[in-house]
Coordinates of C-alpha atoms in Angstrom, one line a residue:
M1 CA 125.4 114.8 109.7
P2 CA 123.1 112.2 108.0
H3 CA 119.4 112.9 107.8
P4 CA 117.5 110.5 110.0
I5 CA 114.5 110.0 107.7
V6 CA 114.3 111.1 104.1
I7 CA 111.1 110.8 102.0
I8 CA 111.6 111.1 98.3
G9 CA 108.4 112.6 96.8
D10 CA 105.9 115.2 97.8
G11 CA 102.6 113.9 96.5
Y12 CA 99.9 111.9 98.2
A13 CA 102.0 109.0 99.4
A14 CA 104.5 111.3 101.0
A15 CA 101.9 113.4 102.6
V16 CA 99.9 110.6 104.1
L17 CA 103.1 109.0 105.4
L18 CA 104.0 112.3 107.1
V19 CA 100.6 112.3 108.8
H20 CA 101.0 108.7 110.1
L21 CA 104.6 109.5 111.4
A22 CA 103.2 112.5 113.3
R23 CA 100.4 110.5 114.8
R24 CA 103.0 108.0 116.1
H25 CA 104.8 110.8 117.7
I26 CA 107.9 110.7 115.5
D27 CA 109.9 113.9 115.9
M28 CA 109.0 115.6 112.6
N29 CA 112.2 117.7 112.9
T30 CA 114.1 114.6 111.9
V31 CA 112.2 114.2 108.6
T32 CA 113.4 115.6 105.3
V33 CA 111.2 115.6 102.2
I34 CA 112.7 115.9 98.7
G35 CA 110.3 117.6 96.2
G36 CA 109.4 121.0 94.9
A37 CA 105.6 120.9 94.7
P38 CA 103.0 121.5 97.5
L39 CA 102.7 118.6 99.8
G40 CA 100.0 116.1 99.0
H41 CA 99.0 117.5 95.6
G42 CA 100.8 115.4 93.0
A43 CA 99.2 114.6 89.7
A44 CA 96.0 113.2 91.2
Y45 CA 95.0 116.1 93.3
G46 CA 97.1 119.1 92.2
T47 CA 94.4 120.9 90.3
S48 CA 91.9 123.5 91.3
H49 CA 89.6 122.9 88.3
P50 CA 86.0 122.6 89.5
H51 CA 85.1 119.9 87.0
F52 CA 88.1 117.5 87.7
R53 CA 86.5 115.1 90.1
L54 CA 87.6 112.3 92.4
N55 CA 86.7 109.0 90.8
V56 CA 85.9 107.5 94.2
R57 CA 83.0 108.4 96.5
D58 CA 83.8 110.5 99.6
D59 CA 83.4 107.7 102.2
L60 CA 86.2 105.7 100.6
M61 CA 88.8 108.4 100.7
V62 CA 90.2 107.3 104.0
I63 CA 93.7 108.2 105.1
D64 CA 93.5 106.8 108.7
Q65 CA 91.5 103.7 109.6
D66 CA 91.0 105.1 113.1
Q67 CA 89.1 108.1 111.6
P68 CA 87.3 106.5 108.6
D69 CA 84.7 109.4 108.2
D70 CA 87.2 112.3 108.5
F71 CA 87.0 113.4 104.9
V72 CA 83.2 112.9 104.7
K73 CA 82.9 115.3 107.7
W74 CA 85.4 117.8 106.3
A75 CA 83.9 117.8 102.8
K76 CA 80.5 119.0 104.0
Q77 CA 81.9 122.5 104.1
C78 CA 82.4 122.4 100.3
H79 CA 78.7 122.8 99.7
D80 CA 79.1 121.3 96.2
A81 CA 75.8 120.3 94.8
D82 CA 77.5 118.9 91.6
A83 CA 79.3 116.3 93.8
I84 CA 76.1 114.3 94.0
A85 CA 76.1 111.6 91.3
D86 CA 72.8 111.2 89.4
N87 CA 73.0 107.4 89.5
G88 CA 72.9 107.3 93.3
A89 CA 76.5 106.3 93.6
G90 CA 77.3 108.9 96.2
H91 CA 79.3 112.1 96.5
F92 CA 82.3 112.7 94.2
Y93 CA 84.1 115.9 95.2
Q94 CA 86.6 117.9 93.3
R95 CA 90.2 116.6 93.2
G96 CA 91.3 119.9 94.6
D97 CA 89.0 119.5 97.5
F98 CA 91.0 116.4 98.6
A99 CA 94.2 118.3 98.3
R100 CA 92.8 121.0 100.5
Y101 CA 91.7 118.4 103.0
L102 CA 95.2 116.9 103.1
T103 CA 96.7 120.4 103.7
A104 CA 94.3 120.8 106.6
V105 CA 95.4 117.5 108.1
L106 CA 99.0 118.4 107.7
D107 CA 98.4 121.7 109.4
Q108 CA 96.6 120.0 112.3
H109 CA 100.0 118.5 113.2
D110 CA 102.1 121.5 112.2
I111 CA 104.0 119.2 109.9
K112 CA 105.1 121.7 107.2
R113 CA 106.8 123.9 109.7
Q114 CA 108.7 121.1 111.4
I115 CA 110.0 119.1 108.5
T116 CA 112.9 120.1 106.2
K117 CA 111.9 120.3 102.6
I118 CA 114.4 120.4 99.8
P119 CA 112.9 121.6 96.4
A120 CA 114.8 119.2 94.1
K121 CA 114.5 115.8 92.5
A122 CA 116.5 112.7 93.5
I123 CA 118.3 111.2 90.5
D124 CA 120.4 108.5 92.2
I125 CA 120.7 106.6 95.5
T126 CA 123.9 104.7 96.4
K127 CA 125.0 102.9 99.6
E128 CA 127.8 103.9 101.8
N129 CA 130.0 101.4 103.7
N130 CA 128.7 102.8 107.0
D131 CA 125.1 101.7 106.4
L132 CA 124.0 105.1 105.1
W133 CA 122.4 106.0 101.8
N134 CA 123.7 108.8 99.6
I135 CA 121.0 110.6 97.6
T136 CA 122.1 112.6 94.6
L137 CA 119.9 115.5 93.7
D138 CA 119.4 117.3 90.4
N139 CA 120.8 120.5 92.0
N140 CA 124.2 118.8 92.4
M141 CA 123.6 118.3 96.2
I142 CA 124.4 114.9 97.8
I143 CA 122.8 114.2 101.1
S144 CA 123.2 111.1 103.3
A145 CA 120.3 109.4 105.2
R146 CA 119.8 106.6 107.6
H147 CA 116.3 105.7 106.4
V148 CA 115.0 106.4 102.9
I149 CA 111.4 106.1 101.7
L150 CA 110.6 106.2 98.0
A151 CA 107.1 107.8 97.7
T152 CA 107.4 109.0 94.1
G153 CA 103.9 108.1 92.8
N154 CA 103.1 107.7 89.2
P155 CA 105.4 109.5 86.8
P156 CA 103.8 111.7 84.1
P157 CA 103.7 110.4 80.6
S158 CA 106.7 111.1 78.4
V159 CA 105.3 113.4 75.7
A160 CA 108.5 114.5 73.9
R161 CA 108.7 111.3 71.9
M162 CA 105.1 111.8 70.6
I163 CA 105.8 115.3 69.1
A164 CA 107.3 115.5 65.6
E165 CA 110.3 117.6 65.0
D166 CA 108.4 119.7 62.4
I167 CA 106.2 121.3 65.1
R168 CA 107.5 124.7 66.1
P169 CA 107.8 125.4 69.8
D170 CA 105.2 128.2 69.6
I171 CA 102.7 125.9 67.9
A172 CA 103.3 123.2 70.5
A173 CA 102.8 125.6 73.3
K174 CA 99.5 126.9 71.9
H175 CA 98.0 123.7 70.5
I176 CA 99.3 120.8 72.6
I177 CA 98.3 120.3 76.2
S178 CA 100.9 118.0 77.7
A179 CA 99.9 118.2 81.4
P180 CA 96.1 118.1 81.2
W181 CA 95.7 116.8 84.8
K182 CA 96.5 120.4 86.0
G183 CA 93.2 121.5 84.4
D184 CA 94.0 125.1 83.7
A185 CA 94.8 124.7 80.0
I186 CA 91.4 123.1 79.3
D187 CA 89.6 126.3 79.9
H188 CA 91.6 128.1 77.2
I189 CA 90.5 125.8 74.4
P190 CA 88.6 127.7 71.8
P191 CA 84.9 126.7 71.8
L192 CA 84.8 125.5 68.2
A193 CA 88.2 123.8 68.2
H194 CA 88.5 120.1 67.1
V195 CA 90.0 118.5 70.2
G196 CA 92.0 115.3 69.8
C197 CA 92.2 113.6 73.2
I198 CA 95.0 110.9 73.3
G199 CA 94.0 108.4 76.0
G200 CA 90.8 107.1 77.5
G201 CA 91.5 107.0 81.2
L202 CA 90.5 109.2 84.1
T203 CA 92.5 112.3 83.0
A204 CA 90.9 112.1 79.5
L205 CA 87.5 111.8 81.1
D206 CA 88.2 114.8 83.4
A207 CA 89.1 116.8 80.3
C208 CA 85.9 115.7 78.5
L209 CA 83.7 116.7 81.5
A210 CA 85.4 120.1 81.7
L211 CA 84.8 120.7 78.0
Y212 CA 81.2 119.6 78.4
K213 CA 80.7 121.9 81.4
N214 CA 82.4 124.8 79.5
G215 CA 79.9 124.5 76.7
H216 CA 82.4 123.3 74.1
K217 CA 80.8 123.1 70.6
G218 CA 83.7 121.7 68.6
R219 CA 84.3 118.1 67.7
I220 CA 86.1 115.8 70.2
T221 CA 87.9 112.7 69.0
L222 CA 89.1 110.4 71.8
M223 CA 91.7 107.9 70.8
T224 CA 92.4 104.9 73.0
P225 CA 93.9 101.5 72.0
R226 CA 90.9 99.3 72.5
G227 CA 88.2 101.9 72.2
I228 CA 86.8 101.1 75.7
L229 CA 86.3 103.6 78.5
P230 CA 86.2 102.8 82.2
P231 CA 82.8 102.0 83.6
P232 CA 81.2 104.6 86.0
Q233 CA 81.1 104.1 89.7
S234 CA 77.8 102.6 90.7
A235 CA 75.8 102.4 94.0
W236 CA 77.6 99.3 95.0
Q237 CA 77.4 97.7 98.5
D238 CA 79.8 95.8 100.7
M239 CA 79.6 92.0 100.4
D240 CA 81.6 89.0 101.7
I241 CA 83.4 86.7 99.3
P242 CA 85.8 83.8 100.3
G243 CA 89.5 84.6 100.0
F244 CA 91.9 83.2 97.5
P245 CA 93.2 79.6 98.0
E246 CA 96.5 79.3 99.9
H247 CA 98.2 77.9 96.9
V248 CA 97.2 79.6 93.7
T249 CA 98.4 79.7 90.1
A250 CA 97.6 82.3 87.4
S251 CA 94.8 80.1 86.1
G252 CA 93.5 79.5 89.6
F253 CA 93.6 83.3 90.3
L254 CA 91.4 83.9 87.3
R255 CA 89.0 81.1 88.2
H256 CA 88.6 82.6 91.6
M257 CA 87.8 86.0 90.1
R258 CA 85.3 84.5 87.6
R259 CA 83.6 82.4 90.1
Y260 CA 82.4 85.3 92.1
L261 CA 81.9 88.0 89.4
P262 CA 78.2 87.9 88.2
D263 CA 77.3 87.6 84.5
S264 CA 75.6 91.0 84.6
D265 CA 76.8 94.2 82.9
W266 CA 80.0 95.6 84.6
T267 CA 78.2 98.9 85.1
E268 CA 75.6 97.3 87.4
P269 CA 76.0 97.7 91.2
A270 CA 75.9 93.9 91.7
W271 CA 78.9 93.4 89.4
Q272 CA 80.9 96.2 91.1
S273 CA 79.9 95.0 94.6
A274 CA 81.5 91.6 93.8
C275 CA 84.5 93.2 92.1
E276 CA 85.1 95.5 95.1
A277 CA 85.0 92.5 97.5
L278 CA 87.5 90.7 95.3
R279 CA 89.7 93.8 95.1
V280 CA 90.2 93.9 98.9
Q281 CA 91.6 90.4 98.6
I282 CA 93.8 90.9 95.5
A283 CA 96.9 92.0 97.3
D284 CA 96.9 88.8 99.4
G285 CA 96.1 86.6 96.5
W286 CA 98.7 88.3 94.3
Q287 CA 101.5 87.7 96.7
R288 CA 100.7 84.0 96.8
L289 CA 101.4 83.8 93.0
S290 CA 104.8 82.9 91.7
E291 CA 106.7 85.7 90.0
P292 CA 106.3 84.1 86.5
D293 CA 102.5 83.9 87.1
R294 CA 102.4 87.6 88.2
I295 CA 104.3 88.6 85.1
R296 CA 102.0 86.4 82.9
L297 CA 98.8 88.0 84.3
M298 CA 100.1 91.5 84.1
R299 CA 101.1 91.1 80.5
R300 CA 97.9 89.5 79.4
L301 CA 95.3 91.3 81.5
G302 CA 96.9 94.4 83.0
W303 CA 95.0 96.6 80.5
L304 CA 91.7 95.1 81.5
W305 CA 92.3 95.4 85.2
S306 CA 93.2 99.1 84.8
L307 CA 89.8 99.7 83.2
I308 CA 88.0 97.8 85.9
R309 CA 90.1 99.3 88.7
Y310 CA 90.0 102.9 87.6
R311 CA 86.3 103.4 87.4
A312 CA 85.2 106.9 86.4
S313 CA 83.1 109.4 88.3
P314 CA 79.5 109.2 87.2
Q315 CA 79.6 112.9 86.2
S316 CA 82.3 112.3 83.6
I317 CA 80.6 109.3 82.0
T318 CA 77.3 111.2 81.9
A319 CA 79.0 114.0 80.0
V320 CA 80.7 111.6 77.6
N321 CA 77.6 109.7 76.9
H322 CA 75.7 112.9 76.2
M323 CA 78.3 114.2 73.8
R324 CA 78.5 110.8 72.0
S325 CA 74.7 110.8 71.6
T326 CA 74.8 114.1 69.8
G327 CA 77.6 113.1 67.6
Q328 CA 80.0 115.6 69.1
L329 CA 82.4 113.1 70.6
H330 CA 83.8 110.1 68.7
I331 CA 85.9 107.3 70.1
V332 CA 88.6 105.7 67.9
A333 CA 90.1 102.4 68.9
D334 CA 93.7 103.1 67.9
R335 CA 97.1 104.3 69.1
V336 CA 98.5 107.7 68.3
R337 CA 102.0 107.2 67.0
Q338 CA 102.9 110.9 66.6
I339 CA 101.6 114.4 66.7
A340 CA 102.8 116.2 63.5
S341 CA 102.3 119.6 61.9
G342 CA 99.0 119.9 60.1
K343 CA 98.9 120.3 56.3
T344 CA 95.3 121.7 56.2
D345 CA 93.4 124.4 58.1
H346 CA 94.1 122.5 61.3
P347 CA 97.6 123.1 62.9
L348 CA 98.0 119.4 64.0
L349 CA 97.9 116.0 62.4
L350 CA 97.6 112.9 64.5
H351 CA 99.3 109.9 62.9
L352 CA 97.5 106.7 64.0
A353 CA 98.9 103.2 64.0
T354 CA 96.0 101.7 62.0
Y355 CA 93.5 104.2 60.8
D356 CA 93.8 107.4 58.7
D357 CA 95.5 110.4 60.2
I358 CA 93.2 112.8 62.1
P359 CA 93.6 116.6 61.7
C360 CA 92.8 118.6 64.9
D361 CA 93.3 122.0 66.5
I362 CA 94.2 121.0 70.0
A363 CA 95.9 117.8 71.2
V364 CA 95.3 116.7 74.8
I365 CA 97.9 114.1 75.8
A366 CA 96.3 112.0 78.5
A367 CA 98.1 108.8 77.7
G368 CA 98.7 107.1 81.0
I369 CA 101.9 106.5 83.1
G370 CA 105.4 107.5 82.0
H371 CA 108.9 106.5 82.9
D372 CA 110.4 107.1 86.3
P373 CA 114.1 108.0 85.8
L374 CA 115.0 107.3 89.5
M375 CA 113.6 103.8 89.4
A376 CA 115.4 103.1 86.1
Q377 CA 118.6 104.3 87.7
L378 CA 118.2 102.1 90.7
I379 CA 117.6 99.1 88.5
K380 CA 120.6 100.0 86.4
T381 CA 122.9 100.2 89.4
Q382 CA 121.6 96.9 90.9
I383 CA 120.0 98.6 93.9
A384 CA 116.5 97.4 92.8
G385 CA 115.4 94.1 91.4
T386 CA 112.8 94.0 88.7
L387 CA 109.4 92.3 88.5
A388 CA 107.4 92.6 85.2
N389 CA 107.4 96.3 84.5
G390 CA 108.1 97.3 88.1
I391 CA 110.4 96.8 91.0
R392 CA 110.6 94.1 93.6
V393 CA 109.3 94.9 97.1
N394 CA 108.6 92.7 100.1
D395 CA 105.7 92.7 102.5
D396 CA 107.5 95.2 104.8
F397 CA 107.8 97.6 101.8
Q398 CA 111.6 97.1 101.6
L399 CA 113.1 97.4 98.2
I400 CA 114.5 94.0 97.1
A401 CA 117.9 93.8 95.3
P402 CA 118.5 91.7 92.2
D403 CA 120.0 88.9 94.3
G404 CA 116.8 88.7 96.4
H405 CA 118.0 90.3 99.7
P406 CA 116.1 93.3 101.1
Q407 CA 117.8 96.7 101.0
H408 CA 118.2 97.7 104.7
R409 CA 116.5 101.0 105.5
L410 CA 115.3 101.6 102.0
W411 CA 111.5 101.4 101.5
V412 CA 108.9 102.0 98.8
I413 CA 105.2 102.8 99.1
G414 CA 102.5 103.7 96.6
P415 CA 102.2 102.9 92.9
P416 CA 105.8 101.7 92.4
T417 CA 104.9 98.6 94.6
Q418 CA 102.1 97.5 92.3
S419 CA 104.0 94.8 90.4
A420 CA 105.1 93.2 93.7
L421 CA 102.2 93.7 96.1
G422 CA 99.1 93.9 93.9
D423 CA 96.4 96.5 93.9
V424 CA 98.0 99.5 95.7
I425 CA 96.7 102.4 93.7
G426 CA 93.8 103.7 95.7
A427 CA 94.2 106.4 98.3
T428 CA 93.0 104.1 101.1
T429 CA 95.4 101.3 100.2
I430 CA 98.3 103.7 100.0
A431 CA 97.4 105.1 103.3
K432 CA 97.4 101.6 104.8
Q433 CA 100.9 101.1 103.4
A434 CA 101.9 104.4 105.0
A435 CA 100.5 103.4 108.3
G436 CA 102.3 100.0 108.2
L437 CA 105.6 101.7 107.4
A438 CA 105.1 104.3 110.1
D439 CA 104.6 101.5 112.6
Q440 CA 108.0 100.1 111.6
L441 CA 109.8 103.4 111.8
A442 CA 108.2 104.2 115.2
A443 CA 109.5 100.9 116.5
I444 CA 113.2 101.5 115.5

């Protein structure tokens, strides 16, 4: 018997979709989830480290527009004085707090007991002649499904290619932290170790805040290609800005953005207020662009948008600024090509693309998003069409084939839709996607 609804993924996107399905009175016994981790945790929230904080204030962590203050009310029980930002930007709770909140919401609907959960990874999806989808799992199972939703989130960075063959496995295990978003390994770093942090995004800043709070005394070298860190969240306010023109090109898209962004420092509340107002419109404006214009903008300015979009918690930037002012933390504008075995008193040597090699004791790999094998397989087998570095998806979240037709009963939500649909990274935006898809499934 085919499974009526199969969700591939077990992180935030999958969990919030389950909540919206339950709230639309879908029979949750008809839902199967493929994934081995606790529901709703994922890379973003699957840590219990007290110093890994949400980079968004509490009132913006909305999973249901009908209950916009639900997390704010729930979080009061955390009694976390450190959640209050010193720049007046609001409350920034622990990442693990949001995972616990999601668990509480899932339990409200008794979801985990009702669904079927298969602890495996999907490695391929093929179509049967009878309008069903066959899903091949890494445990050699093949299951068929009527409706399939890809909610796979952001894949972790591929670290194997960065580690030189001359590094023994025991040295790598002791001195290379390849999954820093979990948080646990940071607390085992010796207090005087020279830490080389590869990457300058939110995970790197989480690690720096944890080191600061742990009283780390050793040198920290943070390497990121352009030497720029995300700005901190500020005490921004809602404001109204006109929408994008109906017909817009890449240059017109940029003109619209520049017209309403003030000339002030991007760390100032006025600048972020305008940026947040524009961000709400970006998905609509993005979908009015031609595909060549989307590709052009992503290639030229994708890195800058990531910095603007992924603002850091004020707590992490405060820690980084303090360590920089004392000379403990240094930022190097360069890429790390390889982590090799050290030739001095330090066990590791970081080979940079431009500057001299950097010896260090611990390497923290926080180098962004990796490669999704399932998406690559769907592209290879002509199930998914491509757009820039991602896949093609329509407004109804249907996966689009290379010939342009939508794949019937095969949907995608969350980060994999970014190339096609614009800014869909934040928790609230993904929740809105989940609500829209749940409406469609409830109507079938």
